[in-house]
Amino acid sequence: MQPMTLIKDDPAQQEIKALLERYDSARRMRGNWETLWQDCYDYAMPQRGGFLSDPIPGNRKSEKIYDATAMDAADQLAASLLGNLTPIWSQWFGLKPGPELSPAEAQRLAPVLEKAGKTIQDHFDRSNFAVEIHQCYLDLIVGGTASLAFEEADPGGFSAFRFSAIPLTQITLEESESGYLEGSYRLLSLTGEQIRARYSAADLPPELVKRALKDPQARFKVLEAVLPQNLIYIYKAILVEGTNTPTLLASGQFEYSPFINFRWMKSAGESYGRS
């Protein structure tokens, strides 16, 4: 990101500054993995890389591949994880009465929970979950860490859920005091129209609007942060490119984080998994 001017003595700007500094700290820790990740992706999943430089659309990414053993092995293991953990069109989870209920209460509640579980499974099946979780399994295998965004779909959609497997090039994770990967920073590259649609209540800077009108394909960097705070998660979306001053586009809070972050193996003192 390019350096940006911050307005002194402005509480909102100081809060943004503190968040960006926290993000930079997490990104520096993440930087220890980028060279290793790039090597792993170059030979096992070249189309997913881009850690050391921005990928060029349409560029050939498999010219270094002379033996597809690693690529085939990653695909096969991802397919096995998909088939055994979250099989398509099979109910891989269920809802049952808890142990605190009496036998009579549990018997009355069991059919209701079973129906609710099937309804939720139907929404999973009609969503893009299978495609996105498969991509997460590939990231887990090759990079050792994966992130899945779990969001509500637009009203009236075919499914109530919308999923997105976030590439490791776009996500920076932060380990909380509990040892879980609960802090998430997602760096998006969006057009002006996409920014307007995603943050409909935001007052967009005039320079961004002017540039977007001149070039509809121009893209701007937006940092979305979801960070744990006591028993909730604080959400902020900040425009960090395209204006002289970082601009807050949206803020709010979640009861649960929309990012599901997981790793292959946890190592002492390291936030990311080993591949």
Coordinates of N, CA and C in Angstrom, one line a residue, residues 122-219:
D122 N -29.7 -28.3 3.2 CA -30.2 -28.0 1.9 C -29.7 -26.6 1.4
H123 N -29.6 -25.7 2.4 CA -29.0 -24.4 2.0 C -27.5 -24.5 1.6
F124 N -26.8 -25.4 2.4 CA -25.4 -25.6 2.0 C -25.3 -26.2 0.6
D125 N -26.1 -27.2 0.4 CA -26.1 -27.9 -0.9 C -26.4 -26.9 -2.1
R126 N -27.3 -26.0 -1.9 CA -27.7 -25.1 -3.0 C -26.8 -23.9 -3.1
S127 N -25.8 -23.7 -2.1 CA -24.9 -22.6 -2.2 C -23.6 -23.0 -2.9
N128 N -22.6 -22.2 -2.9 CA -21.3 -22.5 -3.6 C -20.3 -23.1 -2.6
F129 N -20.9 -23.7 -1.5 CA -20.0 -24.2 -0.5 C -19.0 -25.3 -1.0
A130 N -19.5 -26.2 -1.7 CA -18.6 -27.3 -2.2 C -17.4 -26.8 -3.0
V131 N -17.7 -25.9 -3.9 CA -16.6 -25.3 -4.7 C -15.6 -24.6 -3.8
E132 N -16.1 -23.8 -2.9 CA -15.2 -22.9 -2.1 C -14.4 -23.7 -1.0
I133 N -15.1 -24.7 -0.4 CA -14.4 -25.5 0.6 C -13.3 -26.4 0.0
H134 N -13.6 -26.8 -1.2 CA -12.5 -27.6 -1.9 C -11.3 -26.7 -2.2
Q135 N -11.5 -25.5 -2.5 CA -10.4 -24.6 -2.7 C -9.6 -24.3 -1.4
C136 N -10.4 -24.3 -0.3 CA -9.8 -24.1 1.0 C -8.9 -25.4 1.4
Y137 N -9.4 -26.5 1.0 CA -8.6 -27.8 1.3 C -7.3 -27.7 0.5
L138 N -7.4 -27.2 -0.7 CA -6.1 -27.1 -1.5 C -5.2 -26.1 -0.9
D139 N -5.7 -25.0 -0.4 CA -4.8 -24.0 0.3 C -4.2 -24.6 1.6
L140 N -5.1 -25.4 2.3 CA -4.6 -26.1 3.5 C -3.5 -27.0 3.2
I141 N -3.6 -27.8 2.1 CA -2.6 -28.8 1.8 C -1.3 -28.1 1.3
V142 N -1.4 -27.1 0.5 CA -0.2 -26.5 -0.1 C 0.4 -25.4 0.8
G143 N -0.4 -24.6 1.4 CA 0.1 -23.5 2.2 C 0.0 -23.7 3.7
G144 N -0.7 -24.8 4.1 CA -0.8 -25.1 5.5 C -1.8 -24.3 6.3
T145 N -2.4 -23.3 5.6 CA -3.4 -22.5 6.3 C -4.5 -22.1 5.2
A146 N -5.7 -22.0 5.7 CA -6.8 -21.6 4.8 C -7.8 -20.7 5.5
S147 N -8.6 -20.0 4.7 CA -9.6 -19.1 5.3 C -10.8 -19.1 4.4
L148 N -12.0 -19.3 5.0 CA -13.3 -19.4 4.3 C -14.2 -18.3 4.9
A149 N -14.7 -17.4 4.0 CA -15.6 -16.4 4.4 C -17.0 -16.9 4.3
F150 N -17.8 -16.8 5.4 CA -19.1 -17.3 5.5 C -20.1 -16.1 5.7
E151 N -20.9 -15.8 4.7 CA -21.7 -14.6 4.7 C -23.2 -15.0 4.4
E152 N -24.1 -14.1 4.7 CA -25.5 -14.2 4.3 C -25.6 -13.8 2.8
A153 N -26.4 -14.6 2.1 CA -26.7 -14.2 0.7 C -27.7 -13.2 0.6
D154 N -27.9 -12.6 -0.5 CA -28.9 -11.5 -0.7 C -30.3 -12.2 -0.5
P155 N -31.2 -11.4 0.0 CA -32.6 -11.9 0.2 C -33.2 -12.4 -1.1
G156 N -33.9 -13.5 -1.1 CA -34.5 -14.1 -2.3 C -33.6 -15.0 -3.1
G157 N -32.4 -15.2 -2.6 CA -31.4 -16.0 -3.4 C -31.8 -17.5 -3.3
F158 N -31.1 -18.3 -4.1 CA -31.3 -19.7 -4.1 C -30.9 -20.4 -2.8
S159 N -29.9 -19.8 -2.1 CA -29.5 -20.3 -0.8 C -29.4 -19.1 0.1
A160 N -29.4 -19.3 1.4 CA -29.3 -18.2 2.4 C -27.8 -17.9 2.7
F161 N -26.9 -18.8 2.2 CA -25.5 -18.7 2.5 C -24.7 -18.3 1.2
R162 N -23.6 -17.6 1.5 CA -22.6 -17.3 0.4 C -21.2 -17.5 1.0
F163 N -20.4 -18.3 0.3 CA -19.0 -18.6 0.8 C -18.0 -18.1 -0.2
S164 N -16.8 -17.9 0.4 CA -15.7 -17.4 -0.5 C -14.4 -17.9 0.2
A165 N -13.6 -18.7 -0.6 CA -12.3 -19.2 -0.2 C -11.3 -18.1 -0.5
I166 N -10.8 -17.5 0.6 CA -9.9 -16.4 0.4 C -8.4 -16.8 0.2
P167 N -7.8 -16.4 -0.9 CA -6.4 -16.8 -1.1 C -5.5 -16.3 0.0
L168 N -4.5 -17.0 0.2 CA -3.5 -16.5 1.3 C -2.9 -15.2 0.9
T169 N -2.9 -14.9 -0.4 CA -2.3 -13.6 -0.8 C -3.2 -12.4 -0.4
Q170 N -4.5 -12.7 0.0 CA -5.4 -11.6 0.3 C -5.7 -11.6 1.8
I171 N -5.3 -12.5 2.6 CA -5.7 -12.6 4.0 C -4.4 -12.5 4.9
T172 N -4.5 -11.8 5.9 CA -3.5 -11.7 7.0 C -4.1 -12.0 8.3
L173 N -3.6 -13.0 9.0 CA -4.2 -13.5 10.2 C -3.5 -13.1 11.5
E174 N -4.2 -13.0 12.6 CA -3.6 -12.6 13.8 C -4.1 -13.6 14.9
E175 N -3.2 -14.1 15.7 CA -3.6 -15.1 16.7 C -4.0 -14.3 18.0
S176 N -5.2 -14.7 18.5 CA -5.7 -14.1 19.7 C -5.1 -14.6 21.0
E177 N -5.5 -14.1 22.1 CA -4.9 -14.6 23.4 C -5.3 -16.1 23.6
S178 N -6.4 -16.5 23.0 CA -6.8 -17.9 23.2 C -6.0 -18.9 22.3
G179 N -5.2 -18.3 21.4 CA -4.4 -19.2 20.6 C -5.0 -19.5 19.2
Y180 N -6.3 -19.0 19.0 CA -7.0 -19.2 17.8 C -6.7 -18.1 16.8
L181 N -6.9 -18.4 15.5 CA -6.7 -17.4 14.4 C -8.0 -16.6 14.3
E182 N -8.2 -15.7 15.2 CA -9.4 -15.0 15.3 C -9.4 -13.6 14.6
G183 N -8.2 -13.0 14.6 CA -8.0 -11.7 13.9 C -7.8 -11.9 12.4
S184 N -8.6 -11.2 11.6 CA -8.5 -11.4 10.1 C -8.5 -10.0 9.5
Y185 N -7.5 -9.9 8.5 CA -7.4 -8.7 7.7 C -7.5 -9.1 6.3
R186 N -8.5 -8.7 5.6 CA -8.7 -9.1 4.2 C -8.5 -7.9 3.3
L187 N -7.5 -8.0 2.3 CA -7.2 -6.9 1.4 C -7.9 -7.1 0.1
L188 N -8.9 -6.3 -0.2 CA -9.7 -6.4 -1.5 C -9.2 -5.4 -2.5
S189 N -9.3 -5.8 -3.8 CA -9.1 -4.9 -4.9 C -10.4 -4.8 -5.6
L190 N -11.0 -3.6 -5.5 CA -12.4 -3.4 -6.0 C -12.5 -2.2 -7.0
T191 N -13.4 -2.3 -7.9 CA -13.7 -1.2 -8.8 C -14.6 -0.2 -8.0
G192 N -14.7 1.0 -8.6 CA -15.6 2.0 -7.9 C -17.0 1.5 -7.8
E193 N -17.5 0.8 -8.8 CA -18.9 0.3 -8.8 C -19.0 -0.8 -7.7
Q194 N -18.0 -1.7 -7.6 CA -18.0 -2.7 -6.6 C -18.0 -2.1 -5.2
I195 N -17.2 -1.1 -5.0 CA -17.1 -0.4 -3.7 C -18.5 0.2 -3.3
R196 N -19.1 0.8 -4.3 CA -20.4 1.5 -4.1 C -21.5 0.4 -3.7
A197 N -21.4 -0.8 -4.4 CA -22.4 -1.8 -4.1 C -22.1 -2.5 -2.7
R198 N -20.9 -2.7 -2.4 CA -20.5 -3.4 -1.2 C -20.7 -2.5 0.1
Y199 N -20.4 -1.2 -0.1 CA -20.5 -0.3 1.0 C -21.5 0.8 0.6
S200 N -22.8 0.4 0.5 CA -23.8 1.3 0.0 C -24.0 2.6 0.8
A201 N -23.7 2.5 2.1 CA -24.0 3.6 3.0 C -22.8 4.6 3.1
A202 N -21.7 4.2 2.5 CA -20.4 5.0 2.6 C -20.5 6.3 1.8
D203 N -19.9 7.3 2.3 CA -19.7 8.6 1.6 C -18.3 8.5 0.9
L204 N -18.3 8.2 -0.4 CA -17.1 8.0 -1.1 C -16.4 9.3 -1.4
P205 N -15.0 9.3 -1.3 CA -14.2 10.5 -1.6 C -14.4 10.9 -3.0
P206 N -14.5 12.2 -3.2 CA -14.7 12.8 -4.6 C -13.6 12.3 -5.6
E207 N -12.3 12.2 -5.1 CA -11.3 11.8 -6.0 C -11.5 10.4 -6.5
L208 N -12.0 9.5 -5.6 CA -12.3 8.1 -6.1 C -13.4 8.1 -7.1
V209 N -14.5 8.9 -6.8 CA -15.6 8.9 -7.7 C -15.2 9.4 -9.1
K210 N -14.4 10.5 -9.1 CA -13.9 11.0 -10.3 C -13.1 10.1 -11.1
R211 N -12.2 9.4 -10.5 CA -11.3 8.4 -11.2 C -12.1 7.2 -11.6
A212 N -13.1 6.8 -10.8 CA -13.9 5.6 -11.2 C -14.8 6.0 -12.4
L213 N -15.3 7.2 -12.5 CA -16.1 7.6 -13.7 C -15.2 7.7 -15.0
K214 N -14.0 8.1 -14.8 CA -13.0 8.2 -15.9 C -12.6 6.8 -16.4
D215 N -12.4 5.9 -15.4 CA -11.9 4.5 -15.8 C -12.7 3.5 -14.9
P216 N -13.8 3.0 -15.4 CA -14.6 2.0 -14.7 C -13.9 0.8 -14.2
Q217 N -12.8 0.5 -14.9 CA -12.0 -0.7 -14.5 C -10.9 -0.5 -13.5
A218 N -10.8 0.8 -13.1 CA -9.7 1.1 -12.1 C -10.1 0.5 -10.8
R219 N -9.1 0.0 -10.1 CA -9.3 -0.8 -8.9 C -8.6 0.0 -7.7

